[in-house]
PDB file of C-alpha atoms and ligand atoms in Angstrom:
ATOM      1  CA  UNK A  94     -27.944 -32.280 -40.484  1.00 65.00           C
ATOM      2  CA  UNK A  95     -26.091 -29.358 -38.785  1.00 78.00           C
ATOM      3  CA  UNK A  96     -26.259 -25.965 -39.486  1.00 95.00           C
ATOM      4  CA  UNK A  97     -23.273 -24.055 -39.762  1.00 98.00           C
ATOM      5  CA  UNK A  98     -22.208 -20.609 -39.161  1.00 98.00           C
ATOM      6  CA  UNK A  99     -19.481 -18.249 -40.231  1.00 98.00           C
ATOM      7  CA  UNK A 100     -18.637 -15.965 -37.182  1.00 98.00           C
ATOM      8  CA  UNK A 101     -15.757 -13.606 -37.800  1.00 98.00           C
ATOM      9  CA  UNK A 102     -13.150 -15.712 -39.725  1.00 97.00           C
ATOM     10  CA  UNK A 103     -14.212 -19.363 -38.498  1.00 98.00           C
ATOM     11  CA  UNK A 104     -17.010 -21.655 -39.311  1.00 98.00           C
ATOM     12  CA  UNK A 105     -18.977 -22.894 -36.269  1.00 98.00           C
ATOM     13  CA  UNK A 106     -22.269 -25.382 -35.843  1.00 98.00           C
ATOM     14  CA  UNK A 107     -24.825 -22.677 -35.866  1.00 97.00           C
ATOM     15  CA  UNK A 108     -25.595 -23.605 -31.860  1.00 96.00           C
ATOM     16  CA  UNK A 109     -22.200 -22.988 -30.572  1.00 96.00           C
ATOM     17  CA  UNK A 110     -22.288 -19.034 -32.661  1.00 97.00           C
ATOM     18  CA  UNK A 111     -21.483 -16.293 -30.478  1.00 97.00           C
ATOM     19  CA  UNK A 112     -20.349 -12.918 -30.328  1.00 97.00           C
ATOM     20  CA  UNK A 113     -18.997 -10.433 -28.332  1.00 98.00           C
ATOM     21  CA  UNK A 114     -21.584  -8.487 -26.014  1.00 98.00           C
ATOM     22  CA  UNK A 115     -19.511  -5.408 -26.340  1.00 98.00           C
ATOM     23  CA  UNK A 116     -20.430  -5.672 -30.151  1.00 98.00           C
ATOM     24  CA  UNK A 117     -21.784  -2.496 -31.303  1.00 98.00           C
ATOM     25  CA  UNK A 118     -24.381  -4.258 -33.648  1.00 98.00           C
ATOM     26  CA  UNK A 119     -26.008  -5.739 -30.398  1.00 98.00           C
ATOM     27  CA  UNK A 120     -25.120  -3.067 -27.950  1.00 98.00           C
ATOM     28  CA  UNK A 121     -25.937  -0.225 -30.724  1.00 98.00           C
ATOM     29  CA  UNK A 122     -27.458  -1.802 -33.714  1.00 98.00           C
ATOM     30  CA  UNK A 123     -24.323  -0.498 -35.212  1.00 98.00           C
ATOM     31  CA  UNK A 124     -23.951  -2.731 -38.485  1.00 98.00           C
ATOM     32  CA  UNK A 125     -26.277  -3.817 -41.910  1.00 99.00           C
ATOM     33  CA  UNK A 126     -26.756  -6.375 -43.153  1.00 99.00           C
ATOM     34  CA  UNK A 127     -27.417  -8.501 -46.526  1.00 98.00           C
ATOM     35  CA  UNK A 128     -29.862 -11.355 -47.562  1.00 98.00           C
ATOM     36  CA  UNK A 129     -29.772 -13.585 -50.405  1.00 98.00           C
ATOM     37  CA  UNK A 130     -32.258 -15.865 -52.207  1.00 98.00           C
ATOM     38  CA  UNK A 131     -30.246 -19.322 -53.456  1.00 98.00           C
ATOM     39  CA  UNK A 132     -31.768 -21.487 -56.050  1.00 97.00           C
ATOM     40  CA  UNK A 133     -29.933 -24.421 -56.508  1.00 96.00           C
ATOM     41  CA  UNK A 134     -26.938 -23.459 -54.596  1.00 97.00           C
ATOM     42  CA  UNK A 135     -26.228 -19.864 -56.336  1.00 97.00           C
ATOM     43  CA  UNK A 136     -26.643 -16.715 -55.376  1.00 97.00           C
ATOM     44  CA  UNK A 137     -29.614 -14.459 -56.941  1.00 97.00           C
ATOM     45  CA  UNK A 138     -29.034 -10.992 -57.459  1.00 97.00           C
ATOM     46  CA  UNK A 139     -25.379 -11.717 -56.175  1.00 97.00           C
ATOM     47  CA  UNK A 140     -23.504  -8.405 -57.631  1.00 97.00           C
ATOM     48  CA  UNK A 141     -26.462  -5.989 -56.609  1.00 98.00           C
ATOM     49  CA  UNK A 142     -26.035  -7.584 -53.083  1.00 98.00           C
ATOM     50  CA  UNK A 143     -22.653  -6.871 -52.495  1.00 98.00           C
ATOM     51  CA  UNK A 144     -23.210  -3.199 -54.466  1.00 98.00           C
ATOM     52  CA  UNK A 145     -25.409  -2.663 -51.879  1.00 98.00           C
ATOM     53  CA  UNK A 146     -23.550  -3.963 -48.941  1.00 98.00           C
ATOM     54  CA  UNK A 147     -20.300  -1.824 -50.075  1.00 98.00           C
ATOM     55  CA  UNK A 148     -22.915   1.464 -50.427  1.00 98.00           C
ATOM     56  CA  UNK A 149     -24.651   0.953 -46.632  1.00 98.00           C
ATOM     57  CA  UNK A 150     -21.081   0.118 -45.058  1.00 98.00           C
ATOM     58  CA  UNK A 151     -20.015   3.029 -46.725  1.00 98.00           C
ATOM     59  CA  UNK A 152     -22.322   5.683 -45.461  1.00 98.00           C
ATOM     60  CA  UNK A 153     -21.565   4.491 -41.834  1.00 98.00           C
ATOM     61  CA  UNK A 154     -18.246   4.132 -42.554  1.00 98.00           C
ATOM     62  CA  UNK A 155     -17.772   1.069 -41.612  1.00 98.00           C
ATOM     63  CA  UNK A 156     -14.608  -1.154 -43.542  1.00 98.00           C
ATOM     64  CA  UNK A 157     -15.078  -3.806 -45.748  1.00 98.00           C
ATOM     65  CA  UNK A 158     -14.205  -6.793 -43.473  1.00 98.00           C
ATOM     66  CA  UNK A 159     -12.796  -8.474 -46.246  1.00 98.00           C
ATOM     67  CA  UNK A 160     -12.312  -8.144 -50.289  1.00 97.00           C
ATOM     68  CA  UNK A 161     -15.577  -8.674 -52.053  1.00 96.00           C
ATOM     69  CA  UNK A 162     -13.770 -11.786 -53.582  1.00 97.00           C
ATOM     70  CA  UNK A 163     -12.780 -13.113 -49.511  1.00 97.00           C
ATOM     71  CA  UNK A 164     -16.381 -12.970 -49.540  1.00 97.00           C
ATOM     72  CA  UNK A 165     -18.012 -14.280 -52.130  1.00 97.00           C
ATOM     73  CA  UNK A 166     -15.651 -17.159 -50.823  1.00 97.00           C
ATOM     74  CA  UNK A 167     -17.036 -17.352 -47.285  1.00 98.00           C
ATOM     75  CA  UNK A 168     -20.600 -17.331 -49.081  1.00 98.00           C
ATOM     76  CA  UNK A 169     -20.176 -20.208 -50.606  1.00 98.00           C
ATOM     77  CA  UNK A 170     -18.372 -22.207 -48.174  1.00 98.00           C
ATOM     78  CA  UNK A 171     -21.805 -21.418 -46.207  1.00 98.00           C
ATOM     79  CA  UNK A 172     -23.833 -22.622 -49.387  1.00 98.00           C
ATOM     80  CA  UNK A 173     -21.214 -25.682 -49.513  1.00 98.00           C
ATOM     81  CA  UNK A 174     -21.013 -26.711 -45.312  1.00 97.00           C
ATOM     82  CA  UNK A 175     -24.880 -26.149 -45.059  1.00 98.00           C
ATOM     83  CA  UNK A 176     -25.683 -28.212 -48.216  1.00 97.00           C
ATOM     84  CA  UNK A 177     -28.340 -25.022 -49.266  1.00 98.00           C
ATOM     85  CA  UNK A 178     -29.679 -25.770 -52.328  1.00 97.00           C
ATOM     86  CA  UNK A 179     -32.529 -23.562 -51.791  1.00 97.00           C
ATOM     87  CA  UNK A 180     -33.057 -21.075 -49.242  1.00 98.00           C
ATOM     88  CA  UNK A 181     -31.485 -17.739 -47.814  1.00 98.00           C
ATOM     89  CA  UNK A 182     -28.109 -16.511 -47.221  1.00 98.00           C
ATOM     90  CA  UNK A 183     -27.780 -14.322 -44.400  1.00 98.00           C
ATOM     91  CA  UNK A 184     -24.717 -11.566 -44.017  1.00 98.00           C
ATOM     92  CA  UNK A 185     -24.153  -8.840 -41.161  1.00 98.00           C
ATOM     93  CA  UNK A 186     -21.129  -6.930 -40.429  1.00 99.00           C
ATOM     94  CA  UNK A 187     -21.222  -4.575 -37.886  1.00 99.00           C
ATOM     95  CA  UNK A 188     -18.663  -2.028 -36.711  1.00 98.00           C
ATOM     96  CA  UNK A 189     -16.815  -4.370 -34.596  1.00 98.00           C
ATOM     97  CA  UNK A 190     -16.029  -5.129 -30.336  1.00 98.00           C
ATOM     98  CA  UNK A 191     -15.135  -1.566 -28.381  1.00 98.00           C
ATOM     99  CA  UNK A 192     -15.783   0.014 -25.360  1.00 97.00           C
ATOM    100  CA  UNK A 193     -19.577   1.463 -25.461  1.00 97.00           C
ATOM    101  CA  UNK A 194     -19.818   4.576 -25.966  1.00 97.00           C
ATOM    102  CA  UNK A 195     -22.086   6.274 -28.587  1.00 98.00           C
ATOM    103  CA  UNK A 196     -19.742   7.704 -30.956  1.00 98.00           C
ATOM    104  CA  UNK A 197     -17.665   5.515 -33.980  1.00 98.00           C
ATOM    105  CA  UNK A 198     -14.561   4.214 -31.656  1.00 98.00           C
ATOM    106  CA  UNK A 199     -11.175   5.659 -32.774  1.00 98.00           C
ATOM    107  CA  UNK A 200      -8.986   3.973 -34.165  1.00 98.00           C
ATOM    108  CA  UNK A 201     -11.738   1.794 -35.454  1.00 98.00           C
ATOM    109  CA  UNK A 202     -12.090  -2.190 -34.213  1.00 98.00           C
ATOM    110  CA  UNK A 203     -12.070  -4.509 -37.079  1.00 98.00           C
ATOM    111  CA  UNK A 204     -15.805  -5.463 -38.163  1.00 98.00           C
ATOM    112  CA  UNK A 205     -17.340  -8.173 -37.234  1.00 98.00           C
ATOM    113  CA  UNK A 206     -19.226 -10.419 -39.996  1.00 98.00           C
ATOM    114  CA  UNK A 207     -21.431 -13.380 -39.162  1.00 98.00           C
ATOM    115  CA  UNK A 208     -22.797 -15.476 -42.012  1.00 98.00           C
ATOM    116  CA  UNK A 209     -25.782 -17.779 -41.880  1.00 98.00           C
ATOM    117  CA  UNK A 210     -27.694 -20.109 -44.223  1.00 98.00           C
ATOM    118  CA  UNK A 211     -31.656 -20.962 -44.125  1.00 97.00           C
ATOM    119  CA  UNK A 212     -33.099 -23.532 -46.364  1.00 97.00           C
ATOM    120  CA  UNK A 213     -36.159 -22.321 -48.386  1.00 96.00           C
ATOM    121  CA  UNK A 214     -38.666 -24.683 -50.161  1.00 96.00           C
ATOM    122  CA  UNK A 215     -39.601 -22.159 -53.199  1.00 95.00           C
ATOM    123  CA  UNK A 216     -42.384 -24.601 -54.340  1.00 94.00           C
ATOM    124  CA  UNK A 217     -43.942 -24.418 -51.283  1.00 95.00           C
ATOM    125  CA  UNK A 218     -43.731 -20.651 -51.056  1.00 96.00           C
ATOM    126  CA  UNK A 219     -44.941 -20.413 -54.733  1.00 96.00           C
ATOM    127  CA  UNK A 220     -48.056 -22.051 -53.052  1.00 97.00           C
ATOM    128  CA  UNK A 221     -48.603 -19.097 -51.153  1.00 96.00           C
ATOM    129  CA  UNK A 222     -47.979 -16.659 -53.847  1.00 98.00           C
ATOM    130  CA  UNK A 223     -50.526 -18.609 -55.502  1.00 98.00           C
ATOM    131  CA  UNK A 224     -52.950 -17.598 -53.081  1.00 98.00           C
ATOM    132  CA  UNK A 225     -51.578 -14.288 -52.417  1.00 98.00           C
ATOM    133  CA  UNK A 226     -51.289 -12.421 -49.479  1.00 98.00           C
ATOM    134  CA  UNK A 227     -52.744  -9.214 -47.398  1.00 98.00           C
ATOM    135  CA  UNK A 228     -51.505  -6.454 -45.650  1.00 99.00           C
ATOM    136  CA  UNK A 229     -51.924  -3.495 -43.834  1.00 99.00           C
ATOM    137  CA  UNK A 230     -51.118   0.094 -43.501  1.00 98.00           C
ATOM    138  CA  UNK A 231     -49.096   1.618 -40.462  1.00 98.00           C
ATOM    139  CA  UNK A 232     -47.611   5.404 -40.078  1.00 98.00           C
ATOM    140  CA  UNK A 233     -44.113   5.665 -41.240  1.00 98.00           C
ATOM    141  CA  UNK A 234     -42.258   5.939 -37.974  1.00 98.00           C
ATOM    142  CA  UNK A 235     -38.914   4.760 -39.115  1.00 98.00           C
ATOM    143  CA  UNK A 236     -35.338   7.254 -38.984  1.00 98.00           C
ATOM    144  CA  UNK A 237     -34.413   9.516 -42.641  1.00 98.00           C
ATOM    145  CA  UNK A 238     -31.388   7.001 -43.930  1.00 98.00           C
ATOM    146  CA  UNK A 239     -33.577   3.933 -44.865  1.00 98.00           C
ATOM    147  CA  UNK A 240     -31.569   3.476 -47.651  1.00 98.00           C
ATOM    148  CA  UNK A 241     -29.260   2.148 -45.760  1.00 98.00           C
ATOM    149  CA  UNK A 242     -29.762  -1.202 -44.887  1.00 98.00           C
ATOM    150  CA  UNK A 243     -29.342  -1.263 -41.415  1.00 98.00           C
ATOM    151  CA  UNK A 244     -29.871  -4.158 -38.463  1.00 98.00           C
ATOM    152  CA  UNK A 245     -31.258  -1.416 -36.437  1.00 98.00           C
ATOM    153  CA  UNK A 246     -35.175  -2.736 -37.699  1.00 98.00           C
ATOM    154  CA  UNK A 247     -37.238  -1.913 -34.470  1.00 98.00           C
ATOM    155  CA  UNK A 248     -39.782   0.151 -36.161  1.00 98.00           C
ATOM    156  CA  UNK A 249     -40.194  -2.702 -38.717  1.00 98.00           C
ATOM    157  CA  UNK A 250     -40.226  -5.526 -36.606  1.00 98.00           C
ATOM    158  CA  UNK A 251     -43.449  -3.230 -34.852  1.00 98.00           C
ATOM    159  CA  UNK A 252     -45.034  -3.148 -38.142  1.00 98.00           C
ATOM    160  CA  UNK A 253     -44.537  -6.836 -39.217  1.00 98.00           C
ATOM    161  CA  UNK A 254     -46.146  -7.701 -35.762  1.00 98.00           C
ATOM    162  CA  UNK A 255     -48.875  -5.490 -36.134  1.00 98.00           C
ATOM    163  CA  UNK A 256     -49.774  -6.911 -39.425  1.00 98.00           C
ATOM    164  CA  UNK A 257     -49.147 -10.745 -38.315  1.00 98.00           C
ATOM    165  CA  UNK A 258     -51.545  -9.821 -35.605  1.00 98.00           C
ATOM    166  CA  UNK A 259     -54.208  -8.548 -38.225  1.00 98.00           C
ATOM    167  CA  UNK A 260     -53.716 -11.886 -40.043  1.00 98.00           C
ATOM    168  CA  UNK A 261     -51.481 -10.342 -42.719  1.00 98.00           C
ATOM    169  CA  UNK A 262     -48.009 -10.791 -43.582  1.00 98.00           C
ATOM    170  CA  UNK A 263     -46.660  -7.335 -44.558  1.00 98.00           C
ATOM    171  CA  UNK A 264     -47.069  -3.674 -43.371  1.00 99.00           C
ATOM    172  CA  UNK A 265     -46.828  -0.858 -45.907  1.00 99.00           C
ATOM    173  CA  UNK A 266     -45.695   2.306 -44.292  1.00 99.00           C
ATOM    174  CA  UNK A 267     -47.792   5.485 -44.868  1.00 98.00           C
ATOM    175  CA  UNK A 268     -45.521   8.462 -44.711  1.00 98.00           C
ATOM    176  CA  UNK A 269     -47.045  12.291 -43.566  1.00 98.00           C
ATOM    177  CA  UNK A 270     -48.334  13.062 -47.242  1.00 98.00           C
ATOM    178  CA  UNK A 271     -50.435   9.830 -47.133  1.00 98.00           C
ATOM    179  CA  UNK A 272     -48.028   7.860 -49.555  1.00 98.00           C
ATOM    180  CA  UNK A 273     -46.931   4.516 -49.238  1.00 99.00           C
ATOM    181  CA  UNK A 274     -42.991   4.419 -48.681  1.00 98.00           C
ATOM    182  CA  UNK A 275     -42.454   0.830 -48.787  1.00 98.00           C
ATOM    183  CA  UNK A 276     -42.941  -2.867 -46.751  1.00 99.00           C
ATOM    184  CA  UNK A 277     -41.226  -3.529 -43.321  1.00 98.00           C
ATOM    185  CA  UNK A 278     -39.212  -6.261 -45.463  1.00 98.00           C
ATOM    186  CA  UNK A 279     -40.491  -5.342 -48.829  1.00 98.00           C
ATOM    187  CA  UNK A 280     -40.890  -2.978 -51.541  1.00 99.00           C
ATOM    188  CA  UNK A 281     -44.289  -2.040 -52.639  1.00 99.00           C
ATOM    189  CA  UNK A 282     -46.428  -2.080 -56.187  1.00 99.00           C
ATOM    190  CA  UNK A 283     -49.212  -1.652 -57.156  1.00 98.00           C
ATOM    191  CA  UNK A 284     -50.746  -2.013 -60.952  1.00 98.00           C
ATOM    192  CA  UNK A 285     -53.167   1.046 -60.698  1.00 98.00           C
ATOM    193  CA  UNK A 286     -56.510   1.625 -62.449  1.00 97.00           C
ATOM    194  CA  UNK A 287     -55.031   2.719 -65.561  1.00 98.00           C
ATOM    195  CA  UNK A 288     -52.934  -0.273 -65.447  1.00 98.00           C
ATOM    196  CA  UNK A 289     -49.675   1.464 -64.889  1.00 98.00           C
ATOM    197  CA  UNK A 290     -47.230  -0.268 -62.826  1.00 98.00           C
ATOM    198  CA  UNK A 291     -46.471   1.725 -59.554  1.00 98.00           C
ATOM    199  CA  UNK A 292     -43.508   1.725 -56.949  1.00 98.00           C
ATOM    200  CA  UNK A 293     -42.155   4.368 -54.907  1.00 98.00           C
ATOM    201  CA  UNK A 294     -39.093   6.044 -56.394  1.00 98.00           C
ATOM    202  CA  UNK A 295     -35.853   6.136 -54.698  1.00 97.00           C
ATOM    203  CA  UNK A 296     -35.116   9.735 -54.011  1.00 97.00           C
ATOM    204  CA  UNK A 297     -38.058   9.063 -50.898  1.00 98.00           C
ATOM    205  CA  UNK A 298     -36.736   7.401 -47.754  1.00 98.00           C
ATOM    206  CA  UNK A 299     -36.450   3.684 -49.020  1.00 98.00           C
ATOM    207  CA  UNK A 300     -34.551   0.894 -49.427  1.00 98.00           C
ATOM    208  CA  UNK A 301     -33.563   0.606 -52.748  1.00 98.00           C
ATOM    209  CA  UNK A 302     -34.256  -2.925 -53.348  1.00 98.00           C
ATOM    210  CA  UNK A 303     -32.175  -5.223 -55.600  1.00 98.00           C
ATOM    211  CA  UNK A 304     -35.148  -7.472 -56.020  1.00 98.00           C
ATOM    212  CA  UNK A 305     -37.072  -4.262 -57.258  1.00 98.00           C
ATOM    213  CA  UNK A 306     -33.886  -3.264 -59.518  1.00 98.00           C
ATOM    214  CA  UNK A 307     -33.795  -6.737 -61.402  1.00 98.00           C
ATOM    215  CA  UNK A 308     -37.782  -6.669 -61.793  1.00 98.00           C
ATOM    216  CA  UNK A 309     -37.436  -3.615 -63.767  1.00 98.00           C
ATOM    217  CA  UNK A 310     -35.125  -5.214 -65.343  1.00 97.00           C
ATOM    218  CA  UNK A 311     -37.481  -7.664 -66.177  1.00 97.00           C
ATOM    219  CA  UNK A 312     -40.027  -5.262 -67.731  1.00 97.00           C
ATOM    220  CA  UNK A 313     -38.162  -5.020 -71.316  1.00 93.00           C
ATOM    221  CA  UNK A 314     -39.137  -8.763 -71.706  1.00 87.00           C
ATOM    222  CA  UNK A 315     -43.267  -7.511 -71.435  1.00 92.00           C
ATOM    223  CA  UNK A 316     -45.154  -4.628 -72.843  1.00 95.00           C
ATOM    224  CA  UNK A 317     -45.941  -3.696 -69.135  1.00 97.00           C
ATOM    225  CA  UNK A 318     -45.522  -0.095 -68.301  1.00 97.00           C
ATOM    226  CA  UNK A 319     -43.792   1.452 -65.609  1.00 98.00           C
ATOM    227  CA  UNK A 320     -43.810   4.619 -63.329  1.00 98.00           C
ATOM    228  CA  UNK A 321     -41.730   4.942 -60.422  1.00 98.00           C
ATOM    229  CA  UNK A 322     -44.867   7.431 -58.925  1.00 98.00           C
ATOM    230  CA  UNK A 323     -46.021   7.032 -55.247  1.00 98.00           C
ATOM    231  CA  UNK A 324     -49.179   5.765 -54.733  1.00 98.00           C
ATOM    232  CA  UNK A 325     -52.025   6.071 -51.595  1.00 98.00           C
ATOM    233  CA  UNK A 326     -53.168   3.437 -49.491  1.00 98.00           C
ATOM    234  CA  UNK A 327     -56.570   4.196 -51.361  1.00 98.00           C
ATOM    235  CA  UNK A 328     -55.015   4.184 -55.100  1.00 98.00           C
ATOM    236  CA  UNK A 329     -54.058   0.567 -54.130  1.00 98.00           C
ATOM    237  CA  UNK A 330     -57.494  -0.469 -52.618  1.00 98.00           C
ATOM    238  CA  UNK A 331     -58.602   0.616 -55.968  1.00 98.00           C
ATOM    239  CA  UNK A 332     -55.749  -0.806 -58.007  1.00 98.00           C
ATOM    240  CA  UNK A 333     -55.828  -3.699 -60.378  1.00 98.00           C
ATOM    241  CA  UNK A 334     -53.908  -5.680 -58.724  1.00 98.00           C
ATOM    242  CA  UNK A 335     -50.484  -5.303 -55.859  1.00 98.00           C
ATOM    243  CA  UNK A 336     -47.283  -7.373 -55.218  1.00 98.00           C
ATOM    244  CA  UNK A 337     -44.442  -7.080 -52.994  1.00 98.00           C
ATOM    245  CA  UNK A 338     -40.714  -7.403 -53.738  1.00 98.00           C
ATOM    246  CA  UNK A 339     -37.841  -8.743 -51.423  1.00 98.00           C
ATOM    247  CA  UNK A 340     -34.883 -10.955 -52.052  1.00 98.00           C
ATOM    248  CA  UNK A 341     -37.007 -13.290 -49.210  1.00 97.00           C
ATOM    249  CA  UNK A 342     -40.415 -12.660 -50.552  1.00 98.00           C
ATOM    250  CA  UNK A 343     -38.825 -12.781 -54.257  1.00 98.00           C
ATOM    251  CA  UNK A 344     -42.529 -11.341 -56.498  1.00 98.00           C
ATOM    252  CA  UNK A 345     -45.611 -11.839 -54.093  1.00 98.00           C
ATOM    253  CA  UNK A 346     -49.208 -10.929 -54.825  1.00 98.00           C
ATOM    254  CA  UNK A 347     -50.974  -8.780 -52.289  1.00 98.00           C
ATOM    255  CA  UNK A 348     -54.680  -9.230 -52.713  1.00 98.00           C
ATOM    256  CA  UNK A 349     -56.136  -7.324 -49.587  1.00 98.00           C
ATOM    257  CA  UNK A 350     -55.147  -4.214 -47.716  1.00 98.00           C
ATOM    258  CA  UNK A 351     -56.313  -2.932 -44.185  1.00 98.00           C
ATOM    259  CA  UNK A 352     -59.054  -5.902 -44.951  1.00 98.00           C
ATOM    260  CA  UNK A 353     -60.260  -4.605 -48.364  1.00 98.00           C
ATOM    261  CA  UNK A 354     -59.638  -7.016 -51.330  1.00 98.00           C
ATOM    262  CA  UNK A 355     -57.457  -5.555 -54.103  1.00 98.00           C
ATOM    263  CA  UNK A 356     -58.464  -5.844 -57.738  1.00 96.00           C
ATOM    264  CA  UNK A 357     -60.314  -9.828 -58.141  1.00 96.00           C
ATOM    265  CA  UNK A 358     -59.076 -10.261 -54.352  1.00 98.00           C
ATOM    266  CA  UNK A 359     -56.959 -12.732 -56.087  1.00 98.00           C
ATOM    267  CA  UNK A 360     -53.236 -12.379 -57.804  1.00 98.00           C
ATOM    268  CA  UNK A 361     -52.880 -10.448 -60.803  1.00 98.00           C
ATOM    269  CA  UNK A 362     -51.654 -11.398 -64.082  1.00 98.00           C
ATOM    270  CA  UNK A 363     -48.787  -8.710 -63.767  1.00 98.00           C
ATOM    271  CA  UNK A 364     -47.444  -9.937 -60.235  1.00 98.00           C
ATOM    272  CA  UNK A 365     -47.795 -13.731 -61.652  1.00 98.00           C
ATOM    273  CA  UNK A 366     -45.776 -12.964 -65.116  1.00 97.00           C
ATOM    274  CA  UNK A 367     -42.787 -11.120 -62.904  1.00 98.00           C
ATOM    275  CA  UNK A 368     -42.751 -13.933 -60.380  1.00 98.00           C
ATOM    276  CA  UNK A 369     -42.111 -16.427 -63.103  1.00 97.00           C
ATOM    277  CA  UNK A 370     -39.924 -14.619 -64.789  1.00 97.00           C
ATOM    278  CA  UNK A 371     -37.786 -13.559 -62.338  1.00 97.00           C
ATOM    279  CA  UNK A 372     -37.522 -17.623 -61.013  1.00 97.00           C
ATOM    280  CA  UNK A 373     -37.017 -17.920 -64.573  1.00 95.00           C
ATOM    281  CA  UNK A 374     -34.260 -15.853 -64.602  1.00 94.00           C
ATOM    282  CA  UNK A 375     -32.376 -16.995 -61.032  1.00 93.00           C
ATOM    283  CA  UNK A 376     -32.632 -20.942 -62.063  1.00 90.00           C
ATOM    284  CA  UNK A 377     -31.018 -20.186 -65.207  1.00 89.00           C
ATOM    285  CA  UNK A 378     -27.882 -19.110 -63.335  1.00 75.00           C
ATOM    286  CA  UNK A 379     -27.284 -22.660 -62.800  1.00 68.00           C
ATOM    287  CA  UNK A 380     -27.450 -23.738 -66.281  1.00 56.00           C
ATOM    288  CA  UNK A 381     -24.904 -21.008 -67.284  1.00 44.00           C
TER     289      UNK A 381
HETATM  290  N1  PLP B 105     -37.441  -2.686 -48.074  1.00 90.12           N
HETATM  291  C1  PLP B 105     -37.084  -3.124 -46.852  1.00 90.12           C
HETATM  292  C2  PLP B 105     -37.369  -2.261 -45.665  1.00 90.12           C
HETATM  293  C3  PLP B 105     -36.444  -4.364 -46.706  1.00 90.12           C
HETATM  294  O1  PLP B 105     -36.083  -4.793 -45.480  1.00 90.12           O
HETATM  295  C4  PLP B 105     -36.215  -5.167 -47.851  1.00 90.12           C
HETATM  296  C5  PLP B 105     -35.566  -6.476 -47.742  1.00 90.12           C
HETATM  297  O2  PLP B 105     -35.182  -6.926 -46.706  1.00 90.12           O
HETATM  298  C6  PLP B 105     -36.611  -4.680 -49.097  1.00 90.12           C
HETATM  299  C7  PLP B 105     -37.214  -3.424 -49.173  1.00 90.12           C
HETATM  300  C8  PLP B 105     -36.378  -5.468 -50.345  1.00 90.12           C
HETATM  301  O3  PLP B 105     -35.017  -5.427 -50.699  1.00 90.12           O
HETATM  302  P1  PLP B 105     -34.320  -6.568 -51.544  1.00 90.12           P
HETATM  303  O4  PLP B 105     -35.145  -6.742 -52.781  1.00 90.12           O
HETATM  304  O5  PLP B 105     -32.991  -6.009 -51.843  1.00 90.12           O
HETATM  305  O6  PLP B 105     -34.302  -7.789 -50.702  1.00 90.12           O
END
C-alpha cells in the first residue's frame, strides 16, 4: 500500500514529497515539530499536542499555518489516506521558503507544514517493554530553550547513536550539577530507593512532555507517590526500578544504565501499572 504525505496544502505518495531547499527548517533547522501515538486510528494525547505545538511556534514566532481545526483535519485525512490504525503521526512546520540569511525574514514567508504517518505494531513493542530496555549517560550538550520542541536535534541524534552503539536504546543527559535532564527522545523516571517516583521538573531545560503530563495524570488512579525532584545517574543505578516516557516510546522500562542493572534488572511493577494504564486510557478513546 502507498504511503502518503501532506506537504504544504496537498497530499502526495510519500516518494514523490519534496520541499523547497531554500526552506529554513533544512537550510536552518528553523521549525518544530509534533509526534503522535494512534491507536486505532485516533490521536493520543491529541489536545496536549497541539498545546504544545501552538507554545514552541510561539516562542519562535513562527504563525500557525493553519487553524488548529484546518489541522486536526489534515491529521486525519493522513490517518484516513494511510489507513493508520496504529502507529505515529508525524507534524513539522517550519518558518517557511526565503532567501538565507540568519535572521527571521521580513515580512515573514508563509510556513511550511509537512505531515507524515508511520504504522506502529504496539503488541510487538509491548514485547519489548516486556523485556525492558538500557541506557546510558552522556553530558548535556544541548542549547538553553529545550522546551521548545525544535527539529534542530543534532545533539540528540549524537546521543541516541552513542547509546545504539553501546547496545542501548536511550541516552539520558547529565547536566553540569550531575543531574539527569531528560532522554534524547524521552523523559526520564526513576522509582528511587524510598520508592518515590522521580522526574525532572520543568523549570530545568526540558521538554515538557505530554506523555509525562498525562502519566501524572494517571497517578490519582494508584497510591503511587510523586516528586518532580532531579535525580543522579547514581540515585537511578540504585533505584527500584526506571522507565522512560515519549509519545513514541509511550511507558518503557529501563532496566540497566551505563551497563549496571537497575532494581531486579528487570521492569518494575510501577513502569508496568503506568504502561497499562495509559494504553488503557488511549484505546478507550475509540470506544467513546
Ligand atoms: N524529551 C525529548 C527531548 C523528546 O524528544 C521527547 C519526544 O520526542 C520527549 C521528551 C517526550 O515528549 P512527549 O511525551 O511529548 O512525546
Amino acid at each position: 500500500m502507498s504511503r502518503w504525505a501532506y506537504v504544504n496544502g496537498r497530499f502526495v505518495r510519500h516518494g514523490d514529497a519534496a520541499v523547497h531547499i531554500e526552506d529554513r527548517g533544512y537550510q536552518l533547522a528553523d521549525g518544530v515539530y509534533e509526534v503522535w501515538a494512534v491507536f486505532g486510528g485516533r490521536l493520543a494525547d491529541a489536545e496536549g499536542h497541539f498545546e504544545r505545538l501552538e507554545r514552541s511556534l510561539g516562542e519562535l514566532k513562527i504563525a500557525m499555518p493553519m487553524s488548529r481545526r484546518a489541522l486536526q483535519l489534515v491529521l486525519g485525512e493522513a490517518v484516513r489516506r494511510n489507513r493508520l490504525k496504529d502507529g505515529l503521526l508525524y507534524l513539522q512546520v517550519t518558518r517557511g521558503v526565503a532567501r538565507r540569511d540568519h535572521a527571521f525574514p521580513d515580512p515573514a514567508p508563509h510556513p511550511a507544514m509537512v505531515v507524515t504517518a508511520k504504522p506502529m505494531d504496539w503488541a510487538a513493542a509491548g514485547v519489548r517493554a516486556a523485556r525492558g530496555v538500557s541506557v546510558i549517560t552522556t553530558p548535556e550538550n544541548r542549547w538553553g530553550r529545550c522546551d521548545i520542541k525544535t527539529i534542530g536535534l543534532l545533539p540528540n541524534a549524537m546521543a541516541k547513536t552513542a547509546a545504539r552503539d553501546q547496545g542501548a536504546a536511550e541516552a539520558w543527559f547529565v547536566d553540569a550539577d550531575g543531574l539527569v535532564t531528560e532522554g534524547a527522545s524521552s523523559n526520564a523516571w526513576i522509582v528511587d530507593a524510598e520508592g518515590v517516583l522521580r522526574t525532572r521538573d520543568t523549570s530545568a531545560n526540558i521538554l515538557r512532555g505530554v506523555t509525562r503530563k498525562t502519566v501524572m495524570g494517571l497517578l490519582g488512579e494508584t497510591n503511587i507517590r510523586l516528586d518532580e525532584r532531579a535525580f543522579t545517574p547514581e540515585e537511578a543505578r540504585n533505584a527500584r526500578e526506571a522507565f522512560i516516557t515519549g509519545a513514541g516510546a509511550l511507558i518503557l522500562p529501563v532496566v540497566a544504565i551505563d551497563g549496571a542493572p537497575i532494581g531486579t534488572g528487570k521492569p518494575g511493577p510501577v513502569a508496568q501499572r503506568l504502561r497499562a494504564l495509559y494504553i488503557e486510557n488511549a484505546q478507550a478513546l475509540n470506544i467513546s
